[in-house]
Amino acid sequence: MDIVVLKFGGSSVANNKNLETVANKIIDFKKRKKDVVCIVSAQGKMTDNLINEAKELSKVPNERELDALINVGEQISASKLSILLNEKGYKAISLNGWQAGILTNNKFQNAKIFNIDTKRIINELDSGKIVVVTGFQGVNENGDITTLGRGGSDTSAVAIASVLKAKNCYIFSDVDGIYTADPNKIYSAKKIKQISYKEMSISSNEGAKVLHDRCVELAEKYNLPIIAGSTFSNENGTIISNDTVEKNEIKSIIQNDNIVYVTVDEDVLEKLLKNDIKFGEYIVEKDKIHFTILKDVKDKLIKVLKNIKVETIDTTKISIIGIGISNNSSILKEIIPTIENIRDNIISIDVSAYKISIQFNKIVDKKYLNEIHKKLIK
Ligand code: ASP
Ligand code: MG
């Protein structure tokens, strides 16, 4: 079998007009006699809207029920796309997580896939159909629906591509590849041809919204190249694969404004671990503890630490990512003068093998990112 896996993001399937473009793209692949499996996200902002509606009912919604609610977005996209493909004369079938055999653990809201039973997908492909699978969701051992974490459709696609032994996995969105910075914020951002799994997964972890971090880790494990490209153009995208050459090159500069800096006056490490609250940089001082979390877990944190005094501030972290960066001391020398005006707002600078991160104590203007980008990306 010559299987290709194509994943389409939320804006690609946002409305009927875009679905039309997606369907034509799929048909192009099908015409090249490929067995085509598509993975889709929910339409536009549907997942955000469903979460907001749930939060009007409960500030920290029951996680099982939230999964039962938000997984429906993907089902709407998958069925609409299948309706359209059938209308265009191509046999297609939509499958949701459990129909596609996607088995996960019990961690609602952030479930991990541990097995995919491919029988159904293979049978449908064998009968000549295009298979459209809902991203982002699976089923646990009790038959309950789980979701894989925000942006998790990418991980669904890579997991399915790996078990089906596809040659590569295309991830289509409204951007035509991976850029050195968010092209919506930095107009001089440059598209890159290739980025290593390591660099990409660090970028995703640091807040680049292009790909789900776990999808990149999974692709690395199976040595599956990912091609990130645009639904709306035929331009070459960016390949995410193993390192090809060891070049000291900066691949990505990220400003993450979703970092909450938390201060508490007692050790809460066990509580964070017990409640699966992901944190970064846990700093222990004599009578204070500091750590960072992402904005979307703030309400959960406050609920978990309900009898403890918790101070939070919304902050920015800027990260510069590339192989060999820690050996290149000139990078910091170059960027420090560009952030002279906010020098006093730096809380910490973290230099590690693949990245330099600067944590600030407030949200900083994006003009600094622009300056840093101008200095480092020539
Ligand atoms: N619809 C889900 C989200 O918005 C999953 C995804 O788009 O990958 O997070
Ligand atoms: Mg996404």
Short mmCIF file of C-alpha atoms and ligand atoms in Angstrom, two decimals:
data_model
loop_
_atom_site.label_atom_id
_atom_site.label_comp_id
_atom_site.label_asym_id
_atom_site.label_seq_id
_atom_site.Cartn_x
_atom_site.Cartn_y
_atom_site.Cartn_z
CA MET A 1 0.00 0.00 0.00
CA ASP A 2 1.16 3.51 -0.76
CA ILE A 3 -0.51 5.41 2.04
CA VAL A 4 -0.39 9.16 2.47
CA VAL A 5 -1.64 10.95 5.58
CA LEU A 6 -2.91 14.51 5.20
CA LYS A 7 -3.89 16.64 8.18
CA PHE A 8 -5.96 19.80 7.84
CA GLY A 9 -6.12 22.41 10.60
CA GLY A 10 -9.04 24.45 11.91
CA SER A 11 -8.83 27.37 9.48
CA SER A 12 -8.46 24.99 6.53
CA VAL A 13 -11.85 23.45 7.30
CA ALA A 14 -13.47 26.59 8.74
CA ASN A 15 -16.29 26.93 6.19
CA ASN A 16 -17.75 25.32 3.09
CA LYS A 17 -15.56 27.36 0.75
CA ASN A 18 -12.38 26.18 2.47
CA LEU A 19 -13.67 22.62 2.64
CA GLU A 20 -13.97 22.79 -1.12
CA THR A 21 -10.24 23.63 -1.39
CA VAL A 22 -9.39 20.83 1.06
CA ALA A 23 -11.48 18.31 -0.89
CA ASN A 24 -9.73 19.26 -4.16
CA LYS A 25 -6.34 18.90 -2.55
CA ILE A 26 -7.27 15.42 -1.28
CA ILE A 27 -8.57 14.44 -4.71
CA ASP A 28 -5.22 15.47 -6.25
CA PHE A 29 -3.48 12.96 -3.98
CA LYS A 30 -6.11 10.30 -4.64
CA LYS A 31 -5.68 10.74 -8.40
CA ARG A 32 -2.03 9.84 -7.99
CA LYS A 33 -3.38 6.43 -6.92
CA LYS A 34 -2.55 6.88 -3.28
CA ASP A 35 -4.45 5.46 -0.36
CA VAL A 36 -5.44 8.65 1.40
CA VAL A 37 -6.14 9.07 5.10
CA CYS A 38 -7.10 12.59 6.23
CA ILE A 39 -7.13 13.89 9.76
CA VAL A 40 -9.14 17.01 10.53
CA SER A 41 -9.34 19.59 13.32
CA ALA A 42 -12.53 21.31 14.43
CA GLN A 43 -13.80 24.15 12.26
CA GLY A 44 -12.30 27.58 13.01
CA LYS A 45 -12.61 28.55 16.66
CA MET A 46 -15.15 25.86 17.55
CA THR A 47 -13.03 24.21 20.27
CA ASP A 48 -12.36 27.59 21.95
CA ASN A 49 -16.05 28.44 21.80
CA LEU A 50 -17.12 25.13 23.33
CA ILE A 51 -14.58 25.53 26.14
CA ASN A 52 -15.76 29.07 26.85
CA GLU A 53 -19.36 27.93 26.96
CA ALA A 54 -18.45 25.17 29.43
CA LYS A 55 -16.55 27.68 31.56
CA GLU A 56 -19.68 29.79 31.82
CA LEU A 57 -21.23 26.79 33.56
CA SER A 58 -18.21 25.88 35.71
CA LYS A 59 -14.91 27.74 36.12
CA VAL A 60 -12.96 24.46 36.14
CA PRO A 61 -15.24 22.02 34.26
CA ASN A 62 -15.24 18.31 35.04
CA GLU A 63 -12.56 16.97 32.70
CA ARG A 64 -14.39 13.88 31.50
CA GLU A 65 -17.41 15.95 30.56
CA LEU A 66 -15.29 18.62 28.91
CA ASP A 67 -13.76 15.93 26.67
CA ALA A 68 -17.24 14.61 25.91
CA LEU A 69 -18.15 18.13 24.81
CA ILE A 70 -15.15 19.39 22.88
CA ASN A 71 -14.47 16.28 20.81
CA VAL A 72 -17.61 16.95 18.77
CA GLY A 73 -15.90 19.74 16.80
CA GLU A 74 -13.74 17.28 14.91
CA GLN A 75 -16.68 15.07 14.12
CA ILE A 76 -18.47 17.96 12.44
CA SER A 77 -15.46 18.66 10.19
CA ALA A 78 -14.89 14.99 9.35
CA SER A 79 -18.48 14.29 8.39
CA LYS A 80 -18.83 17.51 6.35
CA LEU A 81 -15.64 16.73 4.45
CA SER A 82 -16.82 13.19 3.73
CA ILE A 83 -20.18 14.46 2.52
CA LEU A 84 -18.37 16.77 0.11
CA LEU A 85 -15.92 14.13 -1.15
CA ASN A 86 -18.79 11.73 -1.82
CA GLU A 87 -20.66 14.50 -3.62
CA LYS A 88 -17.61 15.01 -5.83
CA GLY A 89 -17.71 11.35 -6.84
CA TYR A 90 -15.02 10.02 -4.50
CA LYS A 91 -15.98 7.36 -1.99
CA ALA A 92 -15.15 8.61 1.47
CA ILE A 93 -15.98 7.67 5.04
CA SER A 94 -15.58 9.61 8.27
CA LEU A 95 -14.44 7.78 11.40
CA ASN A 96 -14.26 9.24 14.87
CA GLY A 97 -11.59 8.30 17.42
CA TRP A 98 -13.10 5.07 18.65
CA GLN A 99 -14.21 3.93 15.21
CA ALA A 100 -10.64 4.47 13.99
CA GLY A 101 -9.34 2.31 16.86
CA ILE A 102 -7.45 5.07 18.68
CA LEU A 103 -6.95 3.82 22.22
CA THR A 104 -5.68 6.18 24.88
CA ASN A 105 -4.97 6.23 28.60
CA ASN A 106 -7.43 7.75 31.06
CA LYS A 107 -6.01 11.27 31.29
CA PHE A 108 -8.96 13.36 30.19
CA GLN A 109 -7.90 16.65 28.51
CA ASN A 110 -4.38 15.40 27.88
CA ALA A 111 -4.67 11.73 26.96
CA LYS A 112 -1.83 9.76 25.39
CA ILE A 113 -2.37 7.28 22.57
CA PHE A 114 -1.06 3.85 23.49
CA ASN A 115 -2.38 1.81 20.61
CA ILE A 116 -4.13 2.19 17.27
CA ASP A 117 -6.06 -0.79 16.00
CA THR A 118 -5.82 -0.10 12.27
CA LYS A 119 -8.22 -2.86 11.11
CA ARG A 120 -11.09 -0.54 10.28
CA ILE A 121 -8.96 2.10 8.56
CA ILE A 122 -7.23 -0.57 6.43
CA ASN A 123 -10.53 -2.22 5.48
CA GLU A 124 -11.96 1.08 4.34
CA LEU A 125 -8.83 1.91 2.34
CA ASP A 126 -8.93 -1.55 0.78
CA SER A 127 -12.44 -0.87 -0.42
CA GLY A 128 -11.15 2.21 -2.23
CA LYS A 129 -12.40 4.84 0.17
CA ILE A 130 -10.75 8.02 1.34
CA VAL A 131 -10.75 7.75 5.13
CA VAL A 132 -11.38 10.94 7.09
CA VAL A 133 -10.51 10.59 10.78
CA THR A 134 -11.34 13.05 13.54
CA GLY A 135 -8.14 14.43 15.07
CA PHE A 136 -7.62 15.21 18.75
CA GLN A 137 -9.64 12.32 20.16
CA GLY A 138 -9.54 8.72 21.24
CA VAL A 139 -11.24 6.33 23.59
CA ASN A 140 -10.04 4.91 26.91
CA GLU A 141 -10.41 1.36 28.20
CA ASN A 142 -13.85 2.20 29.66
CA GLY A 143 -15.15 3.40 26.31
CA ASP A 144 -15.05 7.05 27.41
CA ILE A 145 -14.04 9.68 24.90
CA THR A 146 -10.73 11.40 25.63
CA THR A 147 -8.93 14.32 23.98
CA LEU A 148 -5.19 14.67 23.42
CA GLY A 149 -4.59 18.26 24.57
CA ARG A 150 -5.02 21.51 22.65
CA GLY A 151 -3.62 21.26 19.14
CA GLY A 152 -3.62 17.47 19.46
CA SER A 153 -4.89 16.72 15.95
CA ASP A 154 -1.30 16.94 14.75
CA THR A 155 -0.44 14.13 17.13
CA SER A 156 -3.39 12.06 15.86
CA ALA A 157 -2.07 12.49 12.31
CA VAL A 158 1.50 11.52 13.13
CA ALA A 159 0.38 8.55 15.23
CA ILE A 160 -1.84 7.26 12.42
CA ALA A 161 0.86 7.87 9.80
CA SER A 162 3.36 5.94 11.94
CA VAL A 163 1.21 2.86 12.46
CA LEU A 164 0.17 2.81 8.80
CA LYS A 165 3.85 3.14 7.83
CA ALA A 166 3.15 6.12 5.60
CA LYS A 167 6.26 7.60 3.96
CA ASN A 168 5.53 11.01 5.40
CA CYS A 169 2.79 13.02 7.01
CA TYR A 170 1.56 16.29 5.54
CA ILE A 171 0.27 18.88 7.97
CA PHE A 172 -1.66 21.59 6.14
CA SER A 173 -2.70 24.89 7.70
CA ASP A 174 -3.11 28.49 6.57
CA VAL A 175 0.67 29.10 6.74
CA ASP A 176 2.92 27.70 4.02
CA GLY A 177 5.64 26.33 6.31
CA ILE A 178 7.68 26.99 9.42
CA TYR A 179 9.08 30.51 9.77
CA THR A 180 11.95 31.92 11.83
CA ALA A 181 9.28 33.79 13.84
CA ASP A 182 5.51 34.09 13.81
CA PRO A 183 4.92 35.67 10.35
CA ASN A 184 1.77 37.35 11.66
CA LYS A 185 3.86 39.32 14.15
CA ILE A 186 7.23 39.66 12.41
CA TYR A 187 6.94 40.65 8.78
CA SER A 188 10.57 39.92 8.01
CA ALA A 189 10.26 36.31 9.27
CA LYS A 190 11.77 33.87 6.79
CA LYS A 191 10.43 30.49 5.77
CA ILE A 192 12.86 27.68 6.48
CA LYS A 193 13.34 24.61 4.27
CA GLN A 194 14.18 22.10 6.97
CA ILE A 195 14.14 21.93 10.75
CA SER A 196 15.19 19.04 12.96
CA TYR A 197 12.76 17.19 15.23
CA LYS A 198 14.64 18.47 18.27
CA GLU A 199 14.50 22.12 17.22
CA MET A 200 10.85 21.82 16.26
CA SER A 201 9.75 20.14 19.46
CA ILE A 202 11.55 22.75 21.55
CA SER A 203 9.92 25.50 19.46
CA SER A 204 6.48 23.95 20.02
CA ASN A 205 7.18 23.62 23.73
CA GLU A 206 8.21 27.25 23.90
CA GLY A 207 4.94 28.35 22.39
CA ALA A 208 5.29 28.22 18.59
CA LYS A 209 1.74 27.41 17.58
CA VAL A 210 2.60 25.60 14.35
CA LEU A 211 2.74 22.01 15.58
CA HIS A 212 1.73 20.08 18.69
CA ASP A 213 4.93 19.27 20.63
CA ARG A 214 4.00 15.61 21.15
CA CYS A 215 3.47 15.08 17.43
CA VAL A 216 7.07 16.05 16.78
CA GLU A 217 8.40 13.72 19.47
CA LEU A 218 6.36 10.89 18.02
CA ALA A 219 7.57 11.61 14.47
CA GLU A 220 11.15 11.52 15.72
CA LYS A 221 10.57 8.18 17.40
CA TYR A 222 9.31 6.66 14.15
CA ASN A 223 11.66 8.66 11.93
CA LEU A 224 8.66 9.95 10.01
CA PRO A 225 9.23 13.16 8.06
CA ILE A 226 6.51 15.78 8.53
CA ILE A 227 5.83 18.26 5.75
CA ALA A 228 4.19 21.46 7.00
CA GLY A 229 2.55 23.39 4.19
CA SER A 230 -0.41 25.51 3.22
CA THR A 231 -3.83 24.20 2.24
CA PHE A 232 -4.26 27.24 0.04
CA SER A 233 -1.09 27.17 -2.05
CA ASN A 234 1.16 24.67 -3.78
CA GLU A 235 4.39 26.21 -2.46
CA ASN A 236 6.91 23.81 -0.97
CA GLY A 237 6.46 23.59 2.76
CA THR A 238 9.01 22.97 5.51
CA ILE A 239 10.32 19.46 6.20
CA ILE A 240 10.68 18.40 9.81
CA SER A 241 13.14 15.53 9.89
CA ASN A 242 16.43 14.39 11.40
CA ASP A 243 19.35 16.80 11.47
CA THR A 244 21.03 16.78 8.12
CA VAL A 245 24.07 18.92 8.81
CA GLU A 246 25.47 20.30 12.01
CA LYS A 247 25.20 23.97 11.22
CA ASN A 248 25.02 26.64 13.87
CA GLU A 249 21.91 28.27 12.62
CA ILE A 250 19.06 29.92 14.45
CA LYS A 251 15.84 28.27 13.39
CA SER A 252 13.26 30.02 15.44
CA ILE A 253 12.63 33.02 17.70
CA ILE A 254 9.49 32.88 19.78
CA GLN A 255 7.68 35.33 21.99
CA ASN A 256 5.32 33.57 24.35
CA ASP A 257 2.91 35.90 26.17
CA ASN A 258 0.97 33.06 27.79
CA ILE A 259 3.38 32.49 30.64
CA VAL A 260 2.09 33.09 34.16
CA TYR A 261 4.77 33.65 36.78
CA VAL A 262 3.58 32.24 40.09
CA THR A 263 4.88 32.97 43.59
CA VAL A 264 3.80 30.99 46.66
CA ASP A 265 5.27 30.88 50.16
CA GLU A 266 5.37 27.13 50.62
CA ASP A 267 6.58 24.12 48.67
CA VAL A 268 3.76 22.92 46.38
CA LEU A 269 5.72 20.52 44.18
CA GLU A 270 3.79 17.38 45.24
CA LYS A 271 0.46 19.15 44.71
CA LEU A 272 1.46 20.18 41.19
CA LEU A 273 2.64 16.68 40.34
CA LYS A 274 -0.41 14.99 41.83
CA ASN A 275 -2.76 17.20 39.82
CA ASP A 276 -0.79 17.00 36.56
CA ILE A 277 -0.10 20.70 36.48
CA LYS A 278 2.69 21.26 33.99
CA PHE A 279 5.18 23.88 35.13
CA GLY A 280 8.55 25.26 34.11
CA GLU A 281 11.48 26.62 36.11
CA TYR A 282 10.56 25.71 39.68
CA ILE A 283 12.78 27.99 41.77
CA VAL A 284 13.17 27.45 45.51
CA GLU A 285 14.17 30.43 47.61
CA LYS A 286 14.44 30.64 51.38
CA ASP A 287 10.80 31.46 52.04
CA LYS A 288 9.34 31.75 48.58
CA ILE A 289 8.82 29.44 45.62
CA HIS A 290 8.53 30.66 42.05
CA PHE A 291 7.45 28.73 38.98
CA THR A 292 5.83 29.33 35.62
CA ILE A 293 2.69 27.81 34.15
CA LEU A 294 0.74 28.38 30.97
CA LYS A 295 -2.19 30.77 31.19
CA ASP A 296 -4.82 28.14 30.46
CA VAL A 297 -4.02 26.16 33.63
CA LYS A 298 -4.24 29.21 35.91
CA ASP A 299 -7.81 28.55 37.07
CA LYS A 300 -6.98 24.91 37.78
CA LEU A 301 -3.88 25.93 39.76
CA ILE A 302 -5.86 28.35 41.90
CA LYS A 303 -8.43 25.65 42.58
CA VAL A 304 -5.75 23.08 43.50
CA LEU A 305 -3.91 25.52 45.80
CA LYS A 306 -7.12 26.85 47.30
CA ASN A 307 -5.86 27.40 50.87
CA ILE A 308 -2.51 28.83 49.85
CA LYS A 309 -1.68 32.43 49.03
CA VAL A 310 -0.90 32.50 45.32
CA GLU A 311 0.46 35.55 43.49
CA THR A 312 0.37 35.48 39.70
CA ILE A 313 1.63 37.83 37.01
CA ASP A 314 1.18 37.55 33.26
CA THR A 315 4.57 37.59 31.59
CA THR A 316 6.54 37.07 28.40
CA LYS A 317 9.28 34.60 27.62
CA ILE A 318 11.38 35.03 24.51
CA SER A 319 13.22 31.94 23.24
CA ILE A 320 15.85 31.61 20.54
CA ILE A 321 16.23 28.08 19.20
CA GLY A 322 18.85 26.33 17.10
CA ILE A 323 21.47 23.59 17.17
CA GLY A 324 24.72 24.58 18.89
CA ILE A 325 23.28 27.75 20.34
CA SER A 326 24.82 27.27 23.78
CA ASN A 327 28.31 27.33 22.21
CA ASN A 328 27.64 30.62 20.57
CA SER A 329 28.17 33.32 23.19
CA SER A 330 27.93 36.10 20.61
CA ILE A 331 24.16 35.58 20.41
CA LEU A 332 23.53 36.89 23.91
CA LYS A 333 26.07 39.67 23.37
CA GLU A 334 24.12 40.75 20.30
CA ILE A 335 20.66 40.67 21.80
CA ILE A 336 21.19 42.18 25.24
CA PRO A 337 21.69 45.73 23.85
CA THR A 338 18.45 45.41 21.84
CA ILE A 339 16.47 44.88 25.05
CA GLU A 340 18.32 47.54 27.03
CA ASN A 341 15.06 49.35 27.90
CA ILE A 342 13.56 46.25 29.50
CA ARG A 343 16.82 44.98 30.97
CA ASP A 344 15.44 45.47 34.52
CA ASN A 345 12.42 43.33 33.71
CA ILE A 346 14.47 40.18 33.10
CA ILE A 347 13.86 37.55 35.77
CA SER A 348 16.05 34.79 34.37
CA ILE A 349 18.11 33.76 31.36
CA ASP A 350 18.34 30.07 30.60
CA VAL A 351 20.99 28.79 28.19
CA SER A 352 20.80 25.15 27.19
CA ALA A 353 21.93 22.91 24.33
CA TYR A 354 19.30 24.03 21.85
CA LYS A 355 17.94 27.30 23.21
CA ILE A 356 18.35 30.56 25.02
CA SER A 357 15.26 31.72 26.92
CA ILE A 358 14.73 35.08 28.54
CA GLN A 359 11.94 35.28 31.10
CA PHE A 360 10.52 38.75 31.84
CA ASN A 361 8.39 39.92 34.76
CA LYS A 362 5.74 41.50 32.51
CA ILE A 363 4.29 41.28 29.03
CA VAL A 364 6.76 43.00 26.73
CA ASP A 365 6.07 44.88 23.52
CA LYS A 366 6.60 42.89 20.34
CA LYS A 367 8.98 45.57 19.02
CA TYR A 368 11.74 43.87 21.03
CA LEU A 369 11.13 40.59 19.28
CA ASN A 370 11.38 42.46 16.02
CA GLU A 371 14.73 43.96 17.06
CA ILE A 372 16.10 40.58 18.18
CA HIS A 373 14.93 38.99 14.93
CA LYS A 374 16.56 41.75 12.87
CA LYS A 375 19.86 41.26 14.71
CA LEU A 376 20.00 37.48 14.51
CA ILE A 377 18.35 36.51 11.23
CA LYS A 378 20.22 37.97 8.32
N1 ASP B 1 -9.58 21.31 17.85
C1 ASP B 1 -8.54 21.08 18.82
C2 ASP B 1 -7.98 22.40 19.33
O1 ASP B 1 -8.43 23.43 18.91
C3 ASP B 1 -7.47 20.20 18.32
C4 ASP B 1 -6.67 20.71 17.16
O2 ASP B 1 -7.10 21.67 16.51
O3 ASP B 1 -5.62 20.17 16.87
O4 ASP B 1 -7.14 22.40 20.17
MG MG B 2 -2.88 23.13 15.33
#
